[in-house]
Every structure is written in C-alpha cells, then in structure tokens.
Coordinates of C-alpha atoms in Angstrom, one line a residue:
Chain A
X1 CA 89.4 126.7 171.7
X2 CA 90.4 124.7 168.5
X3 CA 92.9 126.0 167.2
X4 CA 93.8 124.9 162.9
X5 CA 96.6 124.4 161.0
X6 CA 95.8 126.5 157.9
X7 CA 93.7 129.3 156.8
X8 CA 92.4 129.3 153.4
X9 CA 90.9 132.5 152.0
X10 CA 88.4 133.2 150.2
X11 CA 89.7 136.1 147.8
X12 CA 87.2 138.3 146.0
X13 CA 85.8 140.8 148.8
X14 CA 87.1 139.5 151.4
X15 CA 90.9 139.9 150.5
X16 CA 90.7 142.2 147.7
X17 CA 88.2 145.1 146.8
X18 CA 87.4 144.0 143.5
X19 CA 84.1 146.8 143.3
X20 CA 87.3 150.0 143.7
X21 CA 89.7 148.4 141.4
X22 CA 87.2 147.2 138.5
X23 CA 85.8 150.5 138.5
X24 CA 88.7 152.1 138.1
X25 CA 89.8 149.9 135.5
X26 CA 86.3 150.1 133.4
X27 CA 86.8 154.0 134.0
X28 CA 90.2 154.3 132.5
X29 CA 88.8 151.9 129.1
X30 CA 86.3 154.6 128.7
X31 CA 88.7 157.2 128.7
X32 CA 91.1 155.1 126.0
X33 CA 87.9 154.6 123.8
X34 CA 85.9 157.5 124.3
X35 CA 82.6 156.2 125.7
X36 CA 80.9 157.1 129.0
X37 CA 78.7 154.5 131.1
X38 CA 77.6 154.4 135.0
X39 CA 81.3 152.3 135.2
X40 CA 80.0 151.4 138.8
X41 CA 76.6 149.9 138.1
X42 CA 78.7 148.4 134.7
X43 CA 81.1 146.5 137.9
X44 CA 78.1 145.6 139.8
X45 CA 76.4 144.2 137.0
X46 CA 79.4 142.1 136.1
X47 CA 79.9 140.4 139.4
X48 CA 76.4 140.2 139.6
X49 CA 76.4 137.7 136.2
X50 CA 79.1 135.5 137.9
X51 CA 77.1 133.7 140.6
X52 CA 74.3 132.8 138.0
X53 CA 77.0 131.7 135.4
X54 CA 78.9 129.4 138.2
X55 CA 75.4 128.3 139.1
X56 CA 75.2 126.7 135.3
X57 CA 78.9 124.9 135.4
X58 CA 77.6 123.6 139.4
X59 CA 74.4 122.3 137.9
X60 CA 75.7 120.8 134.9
X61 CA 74.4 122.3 132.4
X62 CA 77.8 123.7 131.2
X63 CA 81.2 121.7 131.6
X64 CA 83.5 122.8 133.6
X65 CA 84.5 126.4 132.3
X66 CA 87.0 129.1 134.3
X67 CA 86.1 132.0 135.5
X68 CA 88.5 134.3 133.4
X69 CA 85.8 132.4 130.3
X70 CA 82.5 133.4 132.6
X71 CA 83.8 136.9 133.6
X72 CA 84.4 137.2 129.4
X73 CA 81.0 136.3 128.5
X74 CA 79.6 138.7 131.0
X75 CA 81.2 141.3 130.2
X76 CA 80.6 140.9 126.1
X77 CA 76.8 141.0 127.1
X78 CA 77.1 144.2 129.0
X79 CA 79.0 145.9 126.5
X80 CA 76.7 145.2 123.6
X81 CA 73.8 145.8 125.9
X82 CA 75.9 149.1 126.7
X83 CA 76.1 149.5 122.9
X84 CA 79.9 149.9 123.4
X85 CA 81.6 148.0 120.2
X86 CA 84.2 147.8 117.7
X87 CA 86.8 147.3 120.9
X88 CA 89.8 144.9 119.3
X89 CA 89.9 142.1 120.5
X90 CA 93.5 142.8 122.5
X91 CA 91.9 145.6 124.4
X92 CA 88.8 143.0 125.8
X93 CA 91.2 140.8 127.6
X94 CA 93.1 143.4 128.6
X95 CA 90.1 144.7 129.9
X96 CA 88.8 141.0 131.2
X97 CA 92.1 140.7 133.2
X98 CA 91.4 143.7 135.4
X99 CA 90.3 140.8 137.1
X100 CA 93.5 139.5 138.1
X101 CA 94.7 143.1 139.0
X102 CA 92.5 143.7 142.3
X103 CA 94.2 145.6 144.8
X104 CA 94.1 144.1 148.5
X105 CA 92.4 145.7 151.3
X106 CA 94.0 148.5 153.0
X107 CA 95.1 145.4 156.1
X108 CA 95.1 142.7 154.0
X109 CA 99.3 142.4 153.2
X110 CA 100.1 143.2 156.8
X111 CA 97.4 140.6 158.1
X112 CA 98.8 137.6 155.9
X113 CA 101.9 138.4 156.2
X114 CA 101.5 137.9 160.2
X115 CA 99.0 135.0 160.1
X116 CA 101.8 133.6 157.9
X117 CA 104.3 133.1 160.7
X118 CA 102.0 130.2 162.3
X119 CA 99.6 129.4 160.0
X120 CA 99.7 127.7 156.3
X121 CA 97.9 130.4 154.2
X122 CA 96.1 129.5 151.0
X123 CA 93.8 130.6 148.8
X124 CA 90.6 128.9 148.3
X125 CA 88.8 130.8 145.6
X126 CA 86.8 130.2 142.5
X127 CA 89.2 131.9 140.8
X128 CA 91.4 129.8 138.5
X129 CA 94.8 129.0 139.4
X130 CA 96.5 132.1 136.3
X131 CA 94.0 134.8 137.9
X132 CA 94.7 134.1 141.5
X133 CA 98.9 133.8 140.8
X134 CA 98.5 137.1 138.6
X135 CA 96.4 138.8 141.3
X136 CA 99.2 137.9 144.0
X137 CA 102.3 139.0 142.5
X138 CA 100.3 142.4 141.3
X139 CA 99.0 143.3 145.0
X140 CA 101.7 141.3 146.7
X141 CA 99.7 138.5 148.3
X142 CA 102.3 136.1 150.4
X143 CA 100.4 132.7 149.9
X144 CA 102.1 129.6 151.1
X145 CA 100.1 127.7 147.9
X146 CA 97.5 128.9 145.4
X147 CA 94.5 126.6 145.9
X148 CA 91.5 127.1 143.5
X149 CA 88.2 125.5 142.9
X150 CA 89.5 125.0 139.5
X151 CA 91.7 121.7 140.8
X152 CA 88.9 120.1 141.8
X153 CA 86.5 121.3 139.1
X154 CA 83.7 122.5 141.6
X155 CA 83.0 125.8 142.2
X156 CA 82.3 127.0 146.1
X157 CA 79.6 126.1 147.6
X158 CA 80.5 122.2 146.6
X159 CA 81.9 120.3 149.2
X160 CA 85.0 119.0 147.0
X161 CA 86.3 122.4 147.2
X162 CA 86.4 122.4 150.9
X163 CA 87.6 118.5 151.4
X164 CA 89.9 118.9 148.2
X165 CA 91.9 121.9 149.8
X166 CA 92.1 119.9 152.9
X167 CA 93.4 116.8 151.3
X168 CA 95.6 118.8 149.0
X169 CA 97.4 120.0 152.1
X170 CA 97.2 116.5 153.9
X171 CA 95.6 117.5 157.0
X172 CA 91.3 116.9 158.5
X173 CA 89.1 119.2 157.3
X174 CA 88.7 120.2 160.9
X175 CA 92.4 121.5 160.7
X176 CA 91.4 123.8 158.1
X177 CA 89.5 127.0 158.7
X178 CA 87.6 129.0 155.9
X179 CA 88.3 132.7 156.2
X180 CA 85.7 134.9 154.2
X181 CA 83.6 137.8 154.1
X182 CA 80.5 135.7 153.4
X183 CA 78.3 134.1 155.4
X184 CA 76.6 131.5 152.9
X185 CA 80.8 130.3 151.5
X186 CA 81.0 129.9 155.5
X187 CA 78.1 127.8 156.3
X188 CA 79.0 125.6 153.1
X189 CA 82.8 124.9 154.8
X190 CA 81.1 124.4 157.9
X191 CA 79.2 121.8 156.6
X192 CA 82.2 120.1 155.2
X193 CA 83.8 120.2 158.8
X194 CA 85.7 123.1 158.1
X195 CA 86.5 125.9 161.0
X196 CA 85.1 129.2 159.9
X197 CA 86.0 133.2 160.6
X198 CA 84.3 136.0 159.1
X199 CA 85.9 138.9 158.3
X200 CA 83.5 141.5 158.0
X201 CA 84.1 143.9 154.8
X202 CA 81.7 146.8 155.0
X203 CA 82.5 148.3 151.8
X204 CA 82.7 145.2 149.4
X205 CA 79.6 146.4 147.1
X206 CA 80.2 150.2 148.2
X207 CA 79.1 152.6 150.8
X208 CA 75.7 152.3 152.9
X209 CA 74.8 148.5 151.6
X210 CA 73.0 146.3 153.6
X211 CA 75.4 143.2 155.1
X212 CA 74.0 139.4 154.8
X213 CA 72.8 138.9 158.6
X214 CA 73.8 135.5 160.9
X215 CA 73.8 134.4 164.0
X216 CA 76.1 134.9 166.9
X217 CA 78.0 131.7 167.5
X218 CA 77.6 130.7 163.8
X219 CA 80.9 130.8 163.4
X220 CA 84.1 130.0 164.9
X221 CA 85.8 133.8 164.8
X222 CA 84.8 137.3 163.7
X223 CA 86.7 139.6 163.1
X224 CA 87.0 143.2 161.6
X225 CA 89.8 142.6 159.5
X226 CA 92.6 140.3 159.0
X227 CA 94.8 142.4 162.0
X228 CA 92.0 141.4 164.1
X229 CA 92.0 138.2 163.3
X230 CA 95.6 137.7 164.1
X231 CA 95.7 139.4 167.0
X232 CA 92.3 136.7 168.0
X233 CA 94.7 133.8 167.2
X234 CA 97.4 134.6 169.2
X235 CA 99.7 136.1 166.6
Chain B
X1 CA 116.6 134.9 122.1
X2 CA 113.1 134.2 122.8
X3 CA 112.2 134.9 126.9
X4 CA 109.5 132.7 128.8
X5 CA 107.0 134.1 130.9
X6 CA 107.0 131.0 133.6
X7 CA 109.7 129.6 135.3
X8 CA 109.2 125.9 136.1
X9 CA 111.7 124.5 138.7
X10 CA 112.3 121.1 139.3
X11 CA 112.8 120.9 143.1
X12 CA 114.5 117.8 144.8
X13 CA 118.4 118.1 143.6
X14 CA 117.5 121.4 141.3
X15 CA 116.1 123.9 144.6
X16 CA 117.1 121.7 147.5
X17 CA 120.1 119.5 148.6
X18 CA 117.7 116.3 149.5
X19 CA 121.2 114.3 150.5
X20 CA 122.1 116.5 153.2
X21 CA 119.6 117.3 154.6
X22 CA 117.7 113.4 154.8
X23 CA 121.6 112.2 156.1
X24 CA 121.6 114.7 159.0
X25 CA 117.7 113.8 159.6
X26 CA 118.4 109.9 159.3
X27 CA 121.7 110.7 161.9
X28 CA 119.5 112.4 164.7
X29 CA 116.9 109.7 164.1
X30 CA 119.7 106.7 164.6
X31 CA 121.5 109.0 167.6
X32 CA 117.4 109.0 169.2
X33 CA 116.7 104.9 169.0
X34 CA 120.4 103.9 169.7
X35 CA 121.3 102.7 166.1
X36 CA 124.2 103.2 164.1
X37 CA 124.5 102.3 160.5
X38 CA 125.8 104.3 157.1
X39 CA 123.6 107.1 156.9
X40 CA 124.5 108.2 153.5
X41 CA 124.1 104.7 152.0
X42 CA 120.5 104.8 153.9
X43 CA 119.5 108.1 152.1
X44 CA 121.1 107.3 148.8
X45 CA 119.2 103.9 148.9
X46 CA 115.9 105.5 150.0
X47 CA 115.9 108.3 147.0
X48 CA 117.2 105.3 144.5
X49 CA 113.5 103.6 145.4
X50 CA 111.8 106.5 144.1
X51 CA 111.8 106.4 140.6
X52 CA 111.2 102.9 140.4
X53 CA 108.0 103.1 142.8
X54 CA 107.3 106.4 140.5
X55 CA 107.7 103.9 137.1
X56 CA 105.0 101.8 138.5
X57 CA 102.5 104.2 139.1
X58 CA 103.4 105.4 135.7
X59 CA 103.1 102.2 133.9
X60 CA 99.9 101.7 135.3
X61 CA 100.6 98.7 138.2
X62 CA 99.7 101.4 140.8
X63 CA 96.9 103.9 141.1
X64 CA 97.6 107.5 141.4
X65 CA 100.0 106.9 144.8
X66 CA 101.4 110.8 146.4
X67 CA 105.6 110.9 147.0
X68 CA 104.7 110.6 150.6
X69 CA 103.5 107.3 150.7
X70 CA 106.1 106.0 147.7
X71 CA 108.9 107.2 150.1
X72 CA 107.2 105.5 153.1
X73 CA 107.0 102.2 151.7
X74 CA 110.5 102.5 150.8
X75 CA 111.2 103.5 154.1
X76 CA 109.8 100.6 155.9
X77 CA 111.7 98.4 153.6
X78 CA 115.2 99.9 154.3
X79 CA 114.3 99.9 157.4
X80 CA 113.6 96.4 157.6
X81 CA 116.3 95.4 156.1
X82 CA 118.7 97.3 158.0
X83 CA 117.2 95.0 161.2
X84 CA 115.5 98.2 162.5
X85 CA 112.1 97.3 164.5
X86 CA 109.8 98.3 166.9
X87 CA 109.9 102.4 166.3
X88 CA 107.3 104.5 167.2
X89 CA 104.5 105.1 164.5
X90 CA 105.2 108.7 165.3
X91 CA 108.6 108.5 164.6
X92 CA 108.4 106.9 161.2
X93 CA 106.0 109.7 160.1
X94 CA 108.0 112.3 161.5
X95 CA 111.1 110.9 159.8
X96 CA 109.5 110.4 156.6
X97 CA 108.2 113.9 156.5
X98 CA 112.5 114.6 156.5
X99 CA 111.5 115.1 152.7
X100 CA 109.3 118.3 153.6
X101 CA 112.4 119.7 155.3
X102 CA 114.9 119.8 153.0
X103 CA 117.3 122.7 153.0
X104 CA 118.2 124.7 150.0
X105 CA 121.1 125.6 148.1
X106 CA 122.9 128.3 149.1
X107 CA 122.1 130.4 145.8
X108 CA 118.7 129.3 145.8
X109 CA 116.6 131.6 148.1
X110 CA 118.1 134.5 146.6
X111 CA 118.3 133.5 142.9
X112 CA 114.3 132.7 143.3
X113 CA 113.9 136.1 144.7
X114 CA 115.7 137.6 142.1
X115 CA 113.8 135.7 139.0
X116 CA 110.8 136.6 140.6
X117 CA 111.0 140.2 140.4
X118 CA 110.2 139.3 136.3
X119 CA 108.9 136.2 135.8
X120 CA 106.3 133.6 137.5
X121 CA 107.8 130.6 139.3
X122 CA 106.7 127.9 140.4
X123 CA 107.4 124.3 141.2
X124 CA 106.9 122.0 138.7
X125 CA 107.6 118.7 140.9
X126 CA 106.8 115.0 141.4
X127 CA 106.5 116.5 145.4
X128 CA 103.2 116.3 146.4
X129 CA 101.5 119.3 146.9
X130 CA 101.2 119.4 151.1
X131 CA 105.3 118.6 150.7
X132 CA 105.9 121.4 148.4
X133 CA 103.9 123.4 150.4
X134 CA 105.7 122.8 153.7
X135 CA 109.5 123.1 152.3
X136 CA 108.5 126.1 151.2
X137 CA 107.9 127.8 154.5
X138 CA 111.0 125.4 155.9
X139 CA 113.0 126.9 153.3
X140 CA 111.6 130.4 152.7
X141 CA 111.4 129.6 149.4
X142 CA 109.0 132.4 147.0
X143 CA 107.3 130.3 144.9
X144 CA 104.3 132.6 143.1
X145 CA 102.6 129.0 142.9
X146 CA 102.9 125.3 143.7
X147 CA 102.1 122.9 141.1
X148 CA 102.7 119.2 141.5
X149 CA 102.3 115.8 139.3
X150 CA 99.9 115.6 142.0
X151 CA 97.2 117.9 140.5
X152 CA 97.5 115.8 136.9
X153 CA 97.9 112.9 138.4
X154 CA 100.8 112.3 136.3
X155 CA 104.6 112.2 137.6
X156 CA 107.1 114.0 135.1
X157 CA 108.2 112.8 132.6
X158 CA 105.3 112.1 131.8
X159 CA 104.0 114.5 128.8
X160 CA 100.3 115.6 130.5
X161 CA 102.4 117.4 134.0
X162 CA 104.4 120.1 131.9
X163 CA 101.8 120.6 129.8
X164 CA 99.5 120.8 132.7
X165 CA 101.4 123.5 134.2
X166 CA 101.3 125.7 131.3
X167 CA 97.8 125.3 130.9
X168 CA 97.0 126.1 134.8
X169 CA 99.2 129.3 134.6
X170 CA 97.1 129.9 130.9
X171 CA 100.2 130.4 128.8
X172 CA 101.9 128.2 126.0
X173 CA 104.1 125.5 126.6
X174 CA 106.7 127.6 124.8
X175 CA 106.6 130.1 127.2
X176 CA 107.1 128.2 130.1
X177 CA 110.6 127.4 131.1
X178 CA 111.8 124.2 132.7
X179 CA 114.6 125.0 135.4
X180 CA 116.4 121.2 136.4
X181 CA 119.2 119.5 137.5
X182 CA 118.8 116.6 135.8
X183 CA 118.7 116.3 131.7
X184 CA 115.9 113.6 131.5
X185 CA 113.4 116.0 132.7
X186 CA 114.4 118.9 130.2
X187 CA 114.4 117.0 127.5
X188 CA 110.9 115.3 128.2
X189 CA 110.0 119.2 128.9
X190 CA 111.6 120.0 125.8
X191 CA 109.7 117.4 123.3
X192 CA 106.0 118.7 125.3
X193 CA 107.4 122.4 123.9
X194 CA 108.9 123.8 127.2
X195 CA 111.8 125.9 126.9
X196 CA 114.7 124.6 129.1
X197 CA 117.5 125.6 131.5
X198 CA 120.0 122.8 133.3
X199 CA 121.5 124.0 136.2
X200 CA 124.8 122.2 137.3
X201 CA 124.2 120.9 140.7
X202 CA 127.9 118.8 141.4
X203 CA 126.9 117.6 144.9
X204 CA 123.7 116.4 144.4
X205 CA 124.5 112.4 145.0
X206 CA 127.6 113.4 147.1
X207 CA 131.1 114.4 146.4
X208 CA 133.4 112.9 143.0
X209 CA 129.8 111.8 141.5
X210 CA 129.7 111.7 137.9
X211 CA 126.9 114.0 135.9
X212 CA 124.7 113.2 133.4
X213 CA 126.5 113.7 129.9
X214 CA 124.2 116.3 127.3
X215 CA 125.1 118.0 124.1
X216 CA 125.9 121.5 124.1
X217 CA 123.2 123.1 122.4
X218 CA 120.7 120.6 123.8
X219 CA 119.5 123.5 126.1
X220 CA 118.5 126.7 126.0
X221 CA 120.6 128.0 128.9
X222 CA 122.9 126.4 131.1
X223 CA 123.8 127.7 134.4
X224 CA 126.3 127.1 137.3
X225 CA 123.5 128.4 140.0
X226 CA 120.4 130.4 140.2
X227 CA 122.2 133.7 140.2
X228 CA 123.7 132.9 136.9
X229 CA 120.7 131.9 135.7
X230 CA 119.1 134.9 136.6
X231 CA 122.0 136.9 134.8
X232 CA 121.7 135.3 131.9
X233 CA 118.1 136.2 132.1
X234 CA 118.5 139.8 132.5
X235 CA 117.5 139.9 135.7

C-alpha cells in the first residue's frame, strides 16, 4: 500500500463538532438577550445555508467572498426570520465567530498530535485562513500549516483546492491524502489524484441521522476516528 | 503603549541561524563527493545571490519564481564556479533543501512558545510556503500559521506581503507586529502600518560583523532575544 506524505483535513465535522459547540454558543446569546428559539434546528439551519451560499461564489455569480461573510449573511436572515432584533452590532460578530470557537472531537488532539510525528498535517478547509488559525489555538489543533480554500479562491469541491494544497506543499497530488468525514469532499480529491480516508463521524448533525452511503473500496482508508487511523498507518 | 494582536516573524537570520546550519550542510556535502573548499565563503556567497535574484522577480524581469528555485540557480552557479561537476541530481536537491533545515536560535523555540500563549504568530517570510512548512517540524518551531510572499506573490519589502498578512489573519495592519533582524524589513513594515520589533541577532553573517545602524526611536521595541521580547510584552 501507498503510503503519502501529508494529510490534509478537512475541518468542519470531521475534526471539530461544530453542531455541539454552535448550539451551545446560540444557547448562551439567548440567555444574554432574553429570547428563546429551537437553538438546534437555528445551527442546522445555518450550516445548512452555507453549501447553497458557496455554491453562488463556485458558480460565479458572487466574487470570491469568505466564509466568516457567508456564515454572517446566514445568520442575519435567520434571525430576522426568527424575529430576534435590535442585537448591537458587537454582539453579532461575537456571535458569527462562534464559528472559529468549535471544539475538536473527543480523539481529535490525541490523533493529530500522533499522525504528526510522520506525517505533514494541514488543514484543507473552506474555512478562511483567520477562522481556521482562531479555531486552532482555541481547541489546540497542532497543524504543521493552515491551508484554506481561501488561497486559492475556490471553494471544495474545485479541483484548485486539492492541486493548490499539493503544490503549496511542493509534493504530487498522489502524495497527499484528503482526510474527511464526507464522502462527496473525498470523491472530488480523488478525482484530483489525491489519496483519500474517511473518518466516519456519527454524530456530526446529531443523534440517529442517516450517514451518506459509498462503496467499499471507494476509498483508500476508513477509519473510526483519527486514533484509528494512526494506528492503520503505522503510527 | 499600544499591543498587537499578530506577531509577524521574519524567519532566515530573525528565527533561524541560516549560516550555521547551510556551512555544516555544505561541509558534510564536500566530506561526501571528496571536495574541499571555504565553506563559509560558499554559504555567505549563496545567501548574498538571494536578494538580487529576489530584486528581479520584484522589478518585474522574472515571473513569480519560489526561494527554492532562486537558491537553486544560485547554487548551480557557485557550484560551477567553484569547478564542482558531475553530482548526483539527487544530491543537489537534497542539498539545496539545506534551507528547509535550518536550526534555530537557542532562545527561539522557547520565546515562540512563550509569545504564543497571547498572541498569534506566524511567519511572515520570503520562504516559500513547503520550506516554512518543513523547518518548522525540523525545528519544532509553533507557528499558529505560515504565511509566505508566496501566497501574494510578492517578496517583502514589497508593500502588498505585510499587508497581505494582516488581511489573511482579518486584523489591521496596526495590529500586526513585525518581529526582524534586519531594519529594511521593519521599516518597509512600518510605512504599510505594521507595528515593529528589531531583534539583535550579532552572529547572523558570522562573528566581528557589523549591524545595520537605526535611530533609537525608529522602533517600537527592541530586543536582545525572543525572551526579552516576550518580557517586554508582558508575557
């Protein structure tokens, strides 16, 4: 077996449970402003207006706009849909940023930290490059580099994500393998001539939902967590 | 006294001795192939190339061109001249990558770990990224990020890389804080609005070298090492 060079990670899901933390940051801004919503449907709801709004910058018909601006215009449309106003303006980003303040799954440290000793370990998120630094030094994420889709101005699925992280680091795609907890971000890196490994996260969107099927042999690893995974490459 | 949020670090000279280390790399290279010649001349020769293979790519006579392959073409020139043929391919890539194992000051590992507990730093270098990337793990150095002039396309001093940086980690440029060794980059840093801190690095270009003069007052801080530094800071 093939073994690469570096292991870039996808982040949101599959390295940190963004649905736990965002909840609990939505539920301590009710609290501080007195107003009570379903805070979990109100997390799902705004990660659920991030694909469509990546879709628009990937098709063109925005420019190139970061994700800390997308997740902000989600989230002003669910709070005035939520009829939840007169929140200064301070308190929004605040809020916005809970974002960069995702805590890591419960192997997610330990894994990196070992997959570190013989492996370059970057991020390859959407994320842009203030979130995904933020998110690191709050949760205590041991990246050899912060790569985001942001340097190459195309969001994942785009094949200049994949071949820009690659280059960036100066090795063959081939030497790079995608690590994520989704199986469509997989078969894109694939398809760029990226290894792949998926890390299966059970609870990303909460208890008792359904996982996006695939095929055995897909890809290149599986693995129940990022302890797993080391242990499957040996270290 | 204002406080930045970003520490910017200048890396060959400011975070690593480059002369050491490339004169004990270009010693076990000439020891390997049989040849003898002043080492230290060698290595001061090959960084002296760098900033005028740098000026050209600046001025315009080049297109975008990474440090790796500046310091290679200077390389096989040196090399050339110094009557030294018919080595390995191999070789002369492994050697040239001597700039991706450079070996710190002894204050820096644990004045970066120190500054870290309070502030985000990064590199802020004409390195390319894959370099920066690898000394890092050589070196064990903690960088939060790694930005290069590679992601602007743009080697310092050139206005758009420390501007760049600020605007990758989303803060002003007056609350990012260049960290050198050399005055020519703070004060280019310090016309783009970067705060600034020169660091006295002596043996930089050996032993009895004269340092670039500067006025006091020219700076914001000025520090013997990286534990000072982070003294001065409050850390």
């Amino acid at each position: 077996m093939n073994r690469p060079l570096v292991l870039a990670f996808d982040v949101f899901g599959t390295v940190v449970d963004w649905r736990t933390s965002v909840i609990g940051e939505l539920t301590r801004f009710g609290e501080i402003h007195g107003v009570q919503r379903d805070w979990a449907a109100f997390a799902d709801e705004w990660r659920g207006g991030y694909s469509p709004a990546m879709e628009r910058v990937r098709r063109g018909e925005l420019p190139w706009t970061r994700i800390d601006t997308l997740h902000r215009w989600i989230l002003d449309e669910l709070l005035q849909r939520a009829g939840i106003d007169s929140i200064p303006e301070g308190d929004l980003d605040q809020l916005n940023r809970a974002w960069h303040r995702l805590d890591p799954w419960p192997d997610s440290v330990a894994g990196l930290t070992r997959l570190k000793q013989r492996f370059t370990i970057t991020t390859l998120s959407n994320g842009n490059v203030s979130l995904l630094t933020n998110m690191a030094k709050h949760a205590g994420l041991p990246w050899d580099c912060v790569i985001s889709a942001e340097l190459f101005q195309h969001y994942k699925p785009d094949r200049e994500a994949y071949l820009g992280c690659a280059d960036l680091l100066d090795v063959a795609p081939g030497d790079v393998m995608l690590v994520a907890a989704h199986p469509s971000d997989l078969r894109a890196a694939r398809e760029a001539g990226l290894m792949t490994a998926y890390v299966v996260r059970p609870l990303e969107r909460g208890e008792g939902r359904r996982l996006p099927g695939f095929d055995p042999g897909e890809f290149d690893f599986i693995a129940d967590d990022f302890l797993d995974l080391a242990r499957q490459l040996g270290t």
